[in-house]
Protein backbone atom coordinates (compact mmCIF):
# COMPACT_ATOMS: atom_id res chain seq x y z
CA UNK A 1 0.00 0.00 0.00
CA UNK A 2 1.35 3.45 -0.93
CA UNK A 3 1.39 5.97 1.88
CA UNK A 4 1.93 8.99 -0.34
CA UNK A 5 -0.46 11.74 -1.33
CA UNK A 6 0.08 14.18 -4.22
CA UNK A 7 -1.14 17.77 -3.90
CA UNK A 8 -1.38 20.14 -6.89
CA UNK A 9 -1.35 23.81 -5.84
CA UNK A 10 -2.82 25.79 -8.76
CA UNK A 11 -2.29 29.05 -6.84
CA UNK A 12 1.50 28.69 -7.11
CA UNK A 13 3.42 27.97 -10.30
CA UNK A 14 6.94 27.00 -11.28
CA UNK A 15 8.81 27.43 -14.53
CA UNK A 16 10.62 24.35 -15.79
CA UNK A 17 13.30 24.84 -18.44
CA UNK A 18 15.29 22.37 -20.50
CA UNK A 19 17.24 22.17 -23.73
CA UNK A 20 15.48 20.09 -26.38
CA UNK A 21 17.08 17.72 -28.88
CA UNK A 22 17.17 20.64 -31.33
CA UNK A 23 19.34 22.63 -28.84
CA UNK A 24 16.50 25.12 -28.30
CA UNK A 25 15.61 26.09 -24.74
CA UNK A 26 12.06 25.08 -23.82
CA UNK A 27 9.98 26.55 -20.97
CA UNK A 28 6.88 25.08 -19.34
CA UNK A 29 4.80 26.48 -16.49
CA UNK A 30 3.30 23.98 -14.07
CA UNK A 31 1.50 24.10 -10.72
CA UNK A 32 3.60 23.42 -7.63
CA UNK A 33 3.35 19.72 -6.78
CA UNK A 34 3.93 18.39 -3.28
CA UNK A 35 4.37 14.74 -2.37
CA UNK A 36 3.51 14.00 1.26
CA UNK A 37 3.80 10.80 3.26
CA UNK A 38 0.55 9.73 4.84
CA UNK A 39 -0.44 6.86 7.04
CA UNK A 40 -0.93 5.88 10.63
CA UNK A 41 0.77 8.30 13.01
CA UNK A 42 1.79 10.80 10.32
CA UNK A 43 0.22 14.24 10.63
CA UNK A 44 0.19 16.68 7.77
CA UNK A 45 -1.02 20.21 8.34
CA UNK A 46 -0.62 23.55 6.68
CA UNK A 47 -0.53 26.90 8.31
CA UNK A 48 -1.46 30.32 6.87
CA UNK A 49 2.24 31.27 7.02
CA UNK A 50 3.06 28.59 4.45
CA UNK A 51 0.63 29.98 1.88
CA UNK A 52 2.11 32.62 -0.41
mmCIF file of N, CA, C and O in Angstrom:
data_model
loop_
_atom_site.group_PDB
_atom_site.id
_atom_site.type_symbol
_atom_site.label_atom_id
_atom_site.label_comp_id
_atom_site.label_asym_id
_atom_site.label_seq_id
_atom_site.Cartn_x
_atom_site.Cartn_y
_atom_site.Cartn_z
ATOM 1 N N UNK A 1 0.852 -1.186 0.000
ATOM 2 C CA UNK A 1 0.000 0.000 0.000
ATOM 3 C C UNK A 1 0.891 1.241 0.000
ATOM 4 O O UNK A 1 1.833 1.337 0.750
ATOM 5 N N UNK A 2 0.579 2.195 -0.860
ATOM 6 C CA UNK A 2 1.348 3.446 -0.927
ATOM 7 C C UNK A 2 0.834 4.426 0.121
ATOM 8 O O UNK A 2 -0.365 4.644 0.240
ATOM 9 N N UNK A 3 1.740 4.986 0.850
ATOM 10 C CA UNK A 3 1.387 5.970 1.884
ATOM 11 C C UNK A 3 1.834 7.355 1.440
ATOM 12 O O UNK A 3 2.450 8.088 2.200
ATOM 13 N N UNK A 4 1.525 7.691 0.199
ATOM 14 C CA UNK A 4 1.927 8.993 -0.342
ATOM 15 C C UNK A 4 0.708 9.656 -0.952
ATOM 16 O O UNK A 4 -0.093 9.025 -1.620
ATOM 17 N N UNK A 5 0.609 10.947 -0.728
ATOM 18 C CA UNK A 5 -0.462 11.739 -1.329
ATOM 19 C C UNK A 5 0.192 12.802 -2.210
ATOM 20 O O UNK A 5 1.285 13.276 -1.899
ATOM 21 N N UNK A 6 -0.428 13.148 -3.309
ATOM 22 C CA UNK A 6 0.075 14.177 -4.218
ATOM 23 C C UNK A 6 -0.877 15.361 -4.179
ATOM 24 O O UNK A 6 -2.083 15.181 -4.342
ATOM 25 N N UNK A 7 -0.329 16.563 -3.976
ATOM 26 C CA UNK A 7 -1.143 17.773 -3.898
ATOM 27 C C UNK A 7 -0.696 18.732 -4.996
ATOM 28 O O UNK A 7 0.487 19.066 -5.085
ATOM 29 N N UNK A 8 -1.631 19.149 -5.835
ATOM 30 C CA UNK A 8 -1.375 20.136 -6.885
ATOM 31 C C UNK A 8 -1.870 21.479 -6.387
ATOM 32 O O UNK A 8 -3.041 21.624 -6.064
ATOM 33 N N UNK A 9 -0.988 22.474 -6.324
ATOM 34 C CA UNK A 9 -1.348 23.813 -5.844
ATOM 35 C C UNK A 9 -1.427 24.746 -7.052
ATOM 36 O O UNK A 9 -0.415 25.283 -7.506
ATOM 37 N N UNK A 10 -2.635 24.930 -7.579
ATOM 38 C CA UNK A 10 -2.818 25.786 -8.758
ATOM 39 C C UNK A 10 -2.590 27.260 -8.465
ATOM 40 O O UNK A 10 -2.477 28.066 -9.382
ATOM 41 N N UNK A 11 -2.521 27.637 -7.188
ATOM 42 C CA UNK A 11 -2.286 29.048 -6.837
ATOM 43 C C UNK A 11 -0.822 29.431 -6.976
ATOM 44 O O UNK A 11 -0.489 30.599 -7.067
ATOM 45 N N UNK A 12 0.063 28.434 -6.981
ATOM 46 C CA UNK A 12 1.500 28.690 -7.111
ATOM 47 C C UNK A 12 2.003 27.951 -8.344
ATOM 48 O O UNK A 12 1.576 26.850 -8.628
ATOM 49 N N UNK A 13 2.926 28.587 -9.080
ATOM 50 C CA UNK A 13 3.422 27.970 -10.303
ATOM 51 C C UNK A 13 4.944 28.018 -10.334
ATOM 52 O O UNK A 13 5.571 28.878 -9.726
ATOM 53 N N UNK A 14 5.504 27.069 -11.066
ATOM 54 C CA UNK A 14 6.945 26.995 -11.277
ATOM 55 C C UNK A 14 7.220 26.972 -12.767
ATOM 56 O O UNK A 14 6.427 26.437 -13.537
ATOM 57 N N UNK A 15 8.361 27.536 -13.153
ATOM 58 C CA UNK A 15 8.808 27.427 -14.534
ATOM 59 C C UNK A 15 9.841 26.314 -14.603
ATOM 60 O O UNK A 15 10.751 26.250 -13.782
ATOM 61 N N UNK A 16 9.684 25.450 -15.576
ATOM 62 C CA UNK A 16 10.616 24.351 -15.790
ATOM 63 C C UNK A 16 11.265 24.589 -17.143
ATOM 64 O O UNK A 16 10.570 24.796 -18.145
ATOM 65 N N UNK A 17 12.589 24.594 -17.175
ATOM 66 C CA UNK A 17 13.296 24.837 -18.440
ATOM 67 C C UNK A 17 14.204 23.650 -18.760
ATOM 68 O O UNK A 17 14.704 22.982 -17.861
ATOM 69 N N UNK A 18 14.383 23.421 -20.040
ATOM 70 C CA UNK A 18 15.288 22.375 -20.500
ATOM 71 C C UNK A 18 15.701 22.684 -21.927
ATOM 72 O O UNK A 18 15.105 23.515 -22.587
ATOM 73 N N UNK A 19 16.770 22.036 -22.355
ATOM 74 C CA UNK A 19 17.241 22.173 -23.729
ATOM 75 C C UNK A 19 16.760 20.948 -24.503
ATOM 76 O O UNK A 19 17.058 19.813 -24.128
ATOM 77 N N UNK A 20 16.013 21.184 -25.569
ATOM 78 C CA UNK A 20 15.483 20.090 -26.378
ATOM 79 C C UNK A 20 16.538 19.475 -27.279
ATOM 80 O O UNK A 20 17.676 19.951 -27.355
ATOM 81 N N UNK A 21 16.156 18.402 -27.961
ATOM 82 C CA UNK A 21 17.079 17.717 -28.876
ATOM 83 C C UNK A 21 17.565 18.630 -29.996
ATOM 84 O O UNK A 21 18.630 18.409 -30.562
ATOM 85 N N UNK A 22 16.780 19.685 -30.291
ATOM 86 C CA UNK A 22 17.168 20.636 -31.334
ATOM 87 C C UNK A 22 18.017 21.783 -30.784
ATOM 88 O O UNK A 22 18.246 22.775 -31.454
ATOM 89 N N UNK A 23 18.500 21.635 -29.526
ATOM 90 C CA UNK A 23 19.338 22.635 -28.840
ATOM 91 C C UNK A 23 18.618 23.956 -28.602
ATOM 92 O O UNK A 23 19.242 24.993 -28.439
ATOM 93 N N UNK A 24 17.292 23.933 -28.590
ATOM 94 C CA UNK A 24 16.495 25.116 -28.296
ATOM 95 C C UNK A 24 15.959 25.000 -26.868
ATOM 96 O O UNK A 24 15.454 23.948 -26.475
ATOM 97 N N UNK A 25 16.110 26.095 -26.112
ATOM 98 C CA UNK A 25 15.608 26.086 -24.739
ATOM 99 C C UNK A 25 14.082 26.080 -24.744
ATOM 100 O O UNK A 25 13.455 26.859 -25.452
ATOM 101 N N UNK A 26 13.504 25.190 -23.966
ATOM 102 C CA UNK A 26 12.059 25.078 -23.824
ATOM 103 C C UNK A 26 11.671 25.537 -22.418
ATOM 104 O O UNK A 26 12.447 25.392 -21.479
ATOM 105 N N UNK A 27 10.476 26.099 -22.277
ATOM 106 C CA UNK A 27 9.983 26.549 -20.972
ATOM 107 C C UNK A 27 8.544 26.075 -20.816
ATOM 108 O O UNK A 27 7.737 26.232 -21.725
ATOM 109 N N UNK A 28 8.250 25.494 -19.654
ATOM 110 C CA UNK A 28 6.884 25.081 -19.338
ATOM 111 C C UNK A 28 6.539 25.644 -17.966
ATOM 112 O O UNK A 28 7.397 25.770 -17.094
ATOM 113 N N UNK A 29 5.283 26.024 -17.787
ATOM 114 C CA UNK A 29 4.797 26.483 -16.491
ATOM 115 C C UNK A 29 3.864 25.417 -15.945
ATOM 116 O O UNK A 29 2.979 24.939 -16.652
ATOM 117 N N UNK A 30 4.087 25.051 -14.679
ATOM 118 C CA UNK A 30 3.295 23.983 -14.066
ATOM 119 C C UNK A 30 2.930 24.376 -12.637
ATOM 120 O O UNK A 30 3.642 25.146 -11.998
ATOM 121 N N UNK A 31 1.834 23.837 -12.121
ATOM 122 C CA UNK A 31 1.495 24.101 -10.721
ATOM 123 C C UNK A 31 2.538 23.458 -9.801
ATOM 124 O O UNK A 31 3.191 22.480 -10.185
ATOM 125 N N UNK A 32 2.698 24.011 -8.622
ATOM 126 C CA UNK A 32 3.597 23.417 -7.631
ATOM 127 C C UNK A 32 2.989 22.086 -7.196
ATOM 128 O O UNK A 32 1.792 21.991 -6.918
ATOM 129 N N UNK A 33 3.804 21.048 -7.170
ATOM 130 C CA UNK A 33 3.348 19.716 -6.781
ATOM 131 C C UNK A 33 4.094 19.308 -5.521
ATOM 132 O O UNK A 33 5.318 19.411 -5.454
ATOM 133 N N UNK A 34 3.353 18.843 -4.535
ATOM 134 C CA UNK A 34 3.934 18.385 -3.280
ATOM 135 C C UNK A 34 3.592 16.917 -3.087
ATOM 136 O O UNK A 34 2.447 16.517 -3.290
ATOM 137 N N UNK A 35 4.585 16.146 -2.715
ATOM 138 C CA UNK A 35 4.372 14.742 -2.371
ATOM 139 C C UNK A 35 4.508 14.643 -0.857
ATOM 140 O O UNK A 35 5.500 15.095 -0.297
ATOM 141 N N UNK A 36 3.510 14.083 -0.202
ATOM 142 C CA UNK A 36 3.513 14.004 1.258
ATOM 143 C C UNK A 36 3.258 12.578 1.702
ATOM 144 O O UNK A 36 2.370 11.906 1.178
ATOM 145 N N UNK A 37 4.041 12.129 2.687
ATOM 146 C CA UNK A 37 3.798 10.805 3.261
ATOM 147 C C UNK A 37 2.555 10.858 4.122
ATOM 148 O O UNK A 37 2.331 11.817 4.850
ATOM 149 N N UNK A 38 1.747 9.837 4.017
ATOM 150 C CA UNK A 38 0.551 9.732 4.837
ATOM 151 C C UNK A 38 0.527 8.340 5.462
ATOM 152 O O UNK A 38 1.283 7.457 5.063
ATOM 153 N N UNK A 39 -0.308 8.168 6.422
ATOM 154 C CA UNK A 39 -0.443 6.859 7.038
ATOM 155 C C UNK A 39 -0.629 6.976 8.532
ATOM 156 O O UNK A 39 -0.669 8.080 9.087
ATOM 157 N N UNK A 40 -0.725 5.862 9.183
ATOM 158 C CA UNK A 40 -0.934 5.877 10.632
ATOM 159 C C UNK A 40 0.185 6.625 11.356
ATOM 160 O O UNK A 40 1.361 6.389 11.108
ATOM 161 N N UNK A 41 -0.197 7.562 12.203
ATOM 162 C CA UNK A 41 0.774 8.297 13.009
ATOM 163 C C UNK A 41 1.470 9.437 12.310
ATOM 164 O O UNK A 41 2.312 10.105 12.889
ATOM 165 N N UNK A 42 1.151 9.694 11.038
ATOM 166 C CA UNK A 42 1.792 10.796 10.316
ATOM 167 C C UNK A 42 0.779 11.918 10.166
ATOM 168 O O UNK A 42 -0.280 11.735 9.585
ATOM 169 N N UNK A 43 1.122 13.074 10.715
ATOM 170 C CA UNK A 43 0.224 14.235 10.629
ATOM 171 C C UNK A 43 0.736 15.165 9.543
ATOM 172 O O UNK A 43 1.934 15.376 9.398
ATOM 173 N N UNK A 44 -0.178 15.721 8.797
ATOM 174 C CA UNK A 44 0.190 16.683 7.766
ATOM 175 C C UNK A 44 -0.750 17.859 7.888
ATOM 176 O O UNK A 44 -1.954 17.734 7.756
ATOM 177 N N UNK A 45 -0.198 19.007 8.164
ATOM 178 C CA UNK A 45 -1.024 20.209 8.337
ATOM 179 C C UNK A 45 -0.360 21.383 7.655
ATOM 180 O O UNK A 45 0.855 21.418 7.514
ATOM 181 N N UNK A 46 -1.163 22.329 7.241
ATOM 182 C CA UNK A 46 -0.625 23.554 6.678
ATOM 183 C C UNK A 46 -1.008 24.697 7.594
ATOM 184 O O UNK A 46 -1.977 24.642 8.335
ATOM 185 N N UNK A 47 -0.225 25.723 7.519
ATOM 186 C CA UNK A 47 -0.535 26.904 8.313
ATOM 187 C C UNK A 47 -0.645 28.090 7.350
ATOM 188 O O UNK A 47 -0.085 28.066 6.275
ATOM 189 N N UNK A 48 -1.339 29.149 7.751
ATOM 190 C CA UNK A 48 -1.464 30.319 6.873
ATOM 191 C C UNK A 48 -0.097 30.908 6.489
ATOM 192 O O UNK A 48 0.053 31.464 5.436
ATOM 193 N N UNK A 49 0.920 30.740 7.339
ATOM 194 C CA UNK A 49 2.243 31.267 7.022
ATOM 195 C C UNK A 49 2.846 30.584 5.806
ATOM 196 O O UNK A 49 3.646 31.163 5.093
ATOM 197 N N UNK A 50 2.497 29.317 5.573
ATOM 198 C CA UNK A 50 3.059 28.585 4.453
ATOM 199 C C UNK A 50 2.467 29.006 3.120
ATOM 200 O O UNK A 50 3.075 28.814 2.087
ATOM 201 N N UNK A 51 1.276 29.564 3.129
ATOM 202 C CA UNK A 51 0.630 29.980 1.884
ATOM 203 C C UNK A 51 1.205 31.300 1.415
ATOM 204 O O UNK A 51 1.346 32.231 2.186
ATOM 205 N N UNK A 52 1.540 31.372 0.143
ATOM 206 C CA UNK A 52 2.110 32.625 -0.407
ATOM 207 C C UNK A 52 1.325 33.070 -1.587
ATOM 208 O O UNK A 52 0.789 32.391 -2.323
#
